[in-house]
XYZ file of C-alpha atoms in Angstrom:
412
model
C 92.052 4.748 38.141
C 89.724 7.518 36.922
C 87.261 6.595 34.146
C 88.058 7.936 30.702
C 86.291 11.252 30.140
C 84.471 12.247 26.936
C 86.862 13.603 24.334
C 85.256 17.036 24.057
C 85.219 17.511 27.843
C 88.942 16.786 28.019
C 89.675 19.032 25.038
C 87.749 21.919 26.621
C 89.585 21.461 29.917
C 92.880 21.370 28.030
C 91.951 24.471 26.041
C 91.091 26.554 29.122
C 94.248 25.390 30.881
C 96.410 26.333 27.874
C 94.806 29.777 27.626
C 96.237 30.474 31.087
C 95.926 34.155 32.016
C 94.785 35.002 28.480
C 95.676 35.070 24.781
C 95.450 37.927 22.312
C 92.823 37.514 19.568
C 92.795 38.785 15.995
C 90.896 41.937 15.046
C 87.943 39.724 14.061
C 87.902 38.134 17.521
C 89.392 34.789 16.509
C 92.313 32.741 17.826
C 95.520 33.747 16.023
C 96.949 31.297 13.502
C 100.098 30.929 15.603
C 98.028 29.864 18.614
C 95.808 27.736 16.389
C 98.808 25.719 15.186
C 99.767 24.952 18.769
C 96.208 24.077 19.829
C 95.483 21.797 16.869
C 98.444 19.657 17.932
C 97.911 19.922 21.695
C 94.193 19.117 21.617
C 94.429 16.696 18.662
C 91.437 18.356 16.999
C 92.011 16.652 13.644
C 91.991 19.972 11.761
C 94.453 20.486 8.913
C 96.196 23.834 8.526
C 97.170 24.754 4.940
C 95.563 21.609 3.462
C 96.936 20.139 0.243
C 94.471 18.971 -2.372
C 96.190 17.280 -5.271
C 99.232 19.333 -6.195
C 97.799 22.540 -4.693
C 98.141 23.895 -1.167
C 95.332 26.057 0.155
C 96.558 28.511 2.749
C 94.525 28.761 5.936
C 93.702 32.439 6.462
C 91.837 32.267 9.773
C 91.383 29.867 12.660
C 87.658 30.079 11.878
C 88.393 27.752 8.949
C 89.502 25.080 11.437
C 86.119 23.566 12.209
C 86.891 21.501 15.310
C 89.129 24.074 16.989
C 86.671 26.891 16.331
C 83.852 24.737 17.731
C 85.809 24.079 20.940
C 86.552 27.785 21.450
C 82.988 28.927 20.783
C 81.591 26.116 22.944
C 83.831 27.088 25.856
C 82.684 30.703 25.502
C 79.006 29.709 25.345
C 79.473 27.574 28.474
C 80.987 30.606 30.240
C 84.340 28.945 30.726
C 86.098 31.495 28.500
C 85.229 35.076 27.614
C 86.561 37.916 25.473
C 87.902 40.951 27.317
C 89.820 43.843 25.715
C 90.683 41.799 22.637
C 91.925 38.834 24.651
C 90.509 35.365 25.293
C 90.550 34.834 29.061
C 89.146 32.272 31.530
C 86.011 33.071 33.511
C 87.453 33.092 37.018
C 84.235 32.392 38.905
C 83.811 29.127 36.939
C 87.405 27.938 37.310
C 86.471 25.392 40.000
C 83.923 23.847 37.654
C 86.787 22.591 35.458
C 87.903 20.286 38.265
C 84.709 18.237 37.876
C 84.311 16.636 34.410
C 80.615 15.923 35.032
C 79.926 19.589 35.710
C 81.858 20.520 32.568
C 79.676 18.143 30.566
C 76.532 19.685 32.048
C 77.747 23.192 31.238
C 78.579 22.245 27.643
C 75.258 20.449 27.164
C 73.364 23.445 28.528
C 75.265 25.649 26.055
C 74.217 23.600 22.999
C 71.408 26.018 21.991
C 73.926 28.876 21.811
C 76.550 27.372 19.469
C 74.569 26.967 16.268
C 76.962 28.972 14.076
C 79.940 26.951 15.312
C 78.293 23.521 14.963
C 76.785 24.383 11.575
C 79.055 26.977 9.940
C 77.798 28.662 6.789
C 79.237 27.328 3.546
C 78.486 27.292 -0.145
C 75.416 25.148 0.478
C 73.494 26.150 3.576
C 70.784 24.081 5.232
C 67.407 24.675 6.813
C 68.873 23.315 10.036
C 71.547 26.030 10.061
C 68.882 28.717 9.609
C 66.504 27.267 12.223
C 69.048 25.742 14.582
C 67.062 26.027 17.862
C 64.033 24.215 16.420
C 66.209 21.572 14.760
C 68.264 20.970 17.892
C 65.071 20.557 19.896
C 63.716 18.053 17.365
C 66.822 15.862 17.514
C 67.214 15.956 21.297
C 63.550 15.283 22.049
C 63.488 12.409 19.536
C 66.453 10.800 21.275
C 65.163 11.563 24.769
C 61.718 10.081 24.143
C 63.046 6.864 22.576
C 63.346 3.652 24.570
C 65.489 2.046 21.857
C 68.322 3.322 19.622
C 67.016 5.671 16.923
C 68.140 5.083 13.318
C 70.160 8.000 11.966
C 67.877 8.204 8.935
C 64.853 8.553 11.204
C 66.500 11.528 12.895
C 67.299 13.097 9.525
C 63.700 12.594 8.409
C 62.312 14.018 11.658
C 64.525 17.063 11.200
C 63.343 17.598 7.632
C 59.684 17.260 8.600
C 60.121 19.636 11.537
C 61.909 22.368 9.605
C 60.276 22.176 6.177
C 57.213 23.941 7.593
C 59.356 27.054 8.143
C 60.102 27.387 4.426
C 58.260 27.592 1.089
C 59.524 24.574 -0.852
C 56.671 23.857 -3.263
C 58.223 25.705 -6.209
C 61.779 24.418 -5.808
C 63.078 22.162 -8.628
C 63.778 18.547 -7.751
C 67.572 18.896 -7.930
C 67.516 21.883 -5.552
C 65.328 19.970 -3.104
C 67.737 17.037 -3.245
C 70.731 19.275 -2.484
C 68.834 20.982 0.322
C 68.000 17.638 1.871
C 71.604 16.477 1.561
C 72.862 19.621 3.306
C 70.298 19.094 6.045
C 71.426 15.472 6.521
C 75.057 16.628 6.640
C 74.265 19.081 9.426
C 72.307 16.488 11.422
C 75.427 14.301 11.235
C 77.545 17.239 12.476
C 75.288 17.675 15.493
C 75.355 13.943 16.254
C 79.153 13.983 16.075
C 79.201 16.853 18.579
C 76.901 14.917 20.919
C 79.112 11.820 20.667
C 82.240 13.831 21.394
C 80.510 15.267 24.440
C 79.677 11.774 25.683
C 75.950 12.559 25.519
C 75.191 10.140 22.669
C 76.601 6.882 21.392
C 76.531 5.123 18.041
C 75.331 1.547 17.588
C 75.704 0.615 13.936
C 73.566 3.170 12.105
C 71.496 4.043 15.167
C 71.989 6.594 17.936
C 70.969 6.668 21.582
C 71.521 9.063 24.454
C 73.975 7.838 27.060
C 73.085 7.857 30.747
C 74.978 11.137 31.070
C 73.085 12.498 28.072
C 69.741 11.535 29.588
C 70.607 13.204 32.873
C 71.868 16.355 31.162
C 68.740 16.499 28.997
C 66.503 16.103 32.055
C 68.270 19.005 33.751
C 68.031 21.122 30.586
C 64.276 20.482 30.526
C 63.997 21.464 34.181
C 62.815 18.028 35.297
C 62.599 17.090 38.932
C 65.379 15.759 41.121
C 64.882 12.927 43.619
C 62.963 14.183 46.664
C 61.281 17.126 44.926
C 57.519 17.434 45.635
C 55.113 15.768 43.183
C 51.325 15.854 42.897
C 49.433 12.823 41.620
C 46.402 14.151 39.768
C 43.287 12.373 38.563
C 42.042 14.102 35.412
C 38.443 13.022 34.749
C 36.488 14.017 31.638
C 33.039 15.063 32.839
C 29.721 13.767 31.432
C 31.401 10.975 29.427
C 30.795 7.339 30.343
C 30.490 3.857 28.816
C 33.460 4.041 29.110
C 34.596 6.877 31.335
C 37.735 8.751 30.282
C 40.344 9.568 32.914
C 44.096 9.762 33.482
C 46.254 9.524 36.589
C 49.269 11.781 36.068
C 52.214 12.752 38.236
C 53.467 16.311 37.837
C 55.783 18.696 39.711
C 53.802 20.204 42.592
C 55.020 23.645 41.521
C 54.036 23.276 37.867
C 52.610 26.407 36.206
C 49.111 26.142 34.752
C 50.263 26.819 31.187
C 52.565 23.804 31.497
C 49.802 21.735 33.118
C 47.631 22.555 30.099
C 50.255 20.918 27.855
C 50.369 17.850 30.123
C 46.564 17.448 30.042
C 46.478 17.801 26.260
C 49.133 15.092 25.816
C 47.790 12.737 28.488
C 44.151 12.937 27.391
C 44.941 12.870 23.669
C 43.619 16.283 22.620
C 45.246 18.173 19.755
C 45.449 21.652 21.323
C 43.324 23.188 18.579
C 41.020 25.289 20.781
C 40.968 27.711 23.688
C 41.092 26.496 27.267
C 40.721 27.790 30.824
C 41.329 26.628 34.386
C 38.991 27.475 37.260
C 40.222 27.521 40.859
C 38.848 29.297 43.915
C 36.402 31.287 41.800
C 39.087 32.606 39.407
C 39.521 31.649 35.733
C 43.061 31.289 34.399
C 44.063 31.096 30.740
C 45.993 32.800 27.976
C 45.827 36.558 28.316
C 44.019 38.278 25.445
C 42.013 41.395 24.816
C 38.788 39.424 24.360
C 38.865 37.106 27.388
C 39.363 38.460 30.872
C 41.429 35.578 32.274
C 44.025 35.726 35.000
C 47.445 34.898 33.535
C 48.015 31.124 33.654
C 51.781 31.580 33.214
C 52.006 33.139 36.680
C 49.693 30.639 38.439
C 51.350 27.707 40.244
C 49.476 24.489 41.002
C 50.457 23.913 44.642
C 49.593 27.506 45.546
C 46.080 27.114 44.139
C 45.203 23.644 45.414
C 46.405 21.200 48.074
C 46.138 17.430 48.582
C 42.491 16.371 48.365
C 41.493 19.578 46.611
C 40.504 20.121 42.999
C 40.345 22.570 40.104
C 38.551 22.465 36.766
C 39.825 22.590 33.202
C 37.603 23.487 30.245
C 38.792 22.777 26.699
C 37.083 24.016 23.504
C 34.489 26.548 24.588
C 32.203 25.418 21.742
C 32.120 21.696 22.530
C 32.872 22.421 26.208
C 34.945 19.451 27.302
C 35.035 19.875 31.074
C 37.633 18.077 33.191
C 37.726 17.732 36.972
C 41.331 17.666 38.260
C 41.707 16.192 41.744
C 44.929 16.090 43.768
C 44.917 12.447 44.831
C 48.103 12.632 46.873
C 51.349 14.502 47.444
C 54.528 12.461 46.983
C 58.231 12.925 46.239
C 60.084 12.414 42.974
C 62.065 9.208 42.580
C 65.512 9.006 41.040
C 65.651 8.068 37.336
C 61.900 8.705 36.868
C 60.535 11.095 34.258
C 58.019 13.750 35.236
C 55.372 14.499 34.145
C 54.237 10.882 33.792
C 50.982 9.024 33.328
C 50.639 5.993 35.606
C 47.084 4.835 34.884
C 43.941 5.705 32.990
C 41.048 4.484 30.887
C 39.077 5.356 27.797
C 39.986 6.895 24.463
C 40.005 10.632 23.932
C 36.855 11.711 22.017
C 37.429 13.060 18.488
C 37.929 16.820 18.274
C 34.926 18.869 17.098
C 32.398 16.052 17.559
C 29.974 18.223 19.533
C 30.950 17.769 23.161
C 29.743 14.957 25.463
C 26.299 14.831 23.839
C 27.736 14.739 20.337
C 30.178 12.044 21.376
C 27.303 9.840 22.618
C 25.529 10.321 19.280
C 28.766 9.481 17.449
C 29.184 6.178 19.315
C 25.542 5.203 18.695
C 25.796 6.029 15.000
C 28.951 3.977 14.572
C 27.259 0.968 16.166
C 24.266 1.206 13.811
C 25.287 0.421 10.242
C 21.742 1.218 9.069
C 21.914 4.793 10.317
C 21.879 7.163 7.297
C 24.828 9.088 8.771
C 26.933 5.985 9.424
C 29.025 6.101 6.227
C 29.484 9.882 6.363
C 30.737 9.587 9.920
C 33.250 6.890 8.967
C 34.603 9.153 6.229
C 34.800 12.106 8.619
C 36.780 10.017 11.099
C 38.974 8.542 8.361
C 37.961 4.973 9.244
C 37.256 1.983 7.019
C 34.903 0.238 9.426
C 33.266 1.040 12.766
C 35.423 -1.686 14.335
C 38.425 0.597 13.805
C 37.066 2.934 16.490
C 37.505 1.718 20.056
C 36.195 4.138 22.727
C 37.924 2.011 25.393
C 41.379 2.310 23.815
C 44.080 3.419 26.259
C 47.811 3.137 25.540
C 49.896 4.073 28.584
C 53.220 3.725 26.750
C 52.117 5.983 23.905
C 50.903 8.668 26.336
C 54.215 8.676 28.194
C 56.082 8.955 24.908
C 54.031 12.080 24.189
C 54.727 13.487 27.643
C 58.459 12.992 27.217
C 58.467 14.979 23.974
C 56.847 18.036 25.550
C 59.099 21.020 25.023
């Protein structure tokens, strides 16, 4: 007996099968109302045609008004299972075999999520920030779920969405009632996205919390371009130079073919930097970084790690050209990716990341000495600058492996 497939996957397969050789669309490119009536019943979408509210009947003028059916059609098109040709909705022949495998259908629909914003979050009388900045909002929700080890409360996801998107808009002058309505519309659209993920079988509800299913995790890993079992991996030791008592280092595992711009993000997250300054890699006498008119760097987006360095070799990474935080990156060993493991990953390390803008290795040594000496005239000023109540709140030996891996899993 075959396992029950996610509802949306089965509806999409049913939709494509029903379309057959093709169906004529309206002049606006939508499913005709006659076809919509048949599909609403066949696919059990839950849409209501010509809804009655009280003693009034509101006539449905377009299939676009049927939220769930329109979402299925647009999703199938975005996943390249259906296409529009000469005013007709027709199957994509080269992907017909894909429909025989529900898991591949799920992958195709998950991969299409970034392209169906208008269908998931249709415009209405009260729009939302999420609808206007759908790609950023989608990324915020998916990465929050993907990085979590435990179910995530729905309200936490709504709050994360608001905090992510509010920076795109000027909200300071909005009256309180308008802000409240805007937040409510944003919450509504987060709930719409979560419903779509549940229908796809990529997320599941536990009380008022949400978690990605195993299928959702796998689909998300593929969407992020993560490694498959057996792919080559480099284990790198990233050592902060000229810093000791304690030393600061991380042991990270990354795809052997990682680009240097991506490796920069991994180092920032693993070490604990805030990515506030310029950086550069040095390998084989060449400096790689972000291309600009002022700095003559080779383009780091075209440089691949395993082409530049092999097992036992090294390259250097310099962060903040003022403070000059130099890192030696050594390829400790070449290995292969394991199934159900996330990459990049941090597997070991020591020492807290120095505070940004503290003056480089020499300034960091002065900072630690000043914090230990409560009689130093700069002691209190330094505590205020660091945002600490007491010197005991600063631990240069602090290292939290779990926290670092949470950061690595939220990299975009």
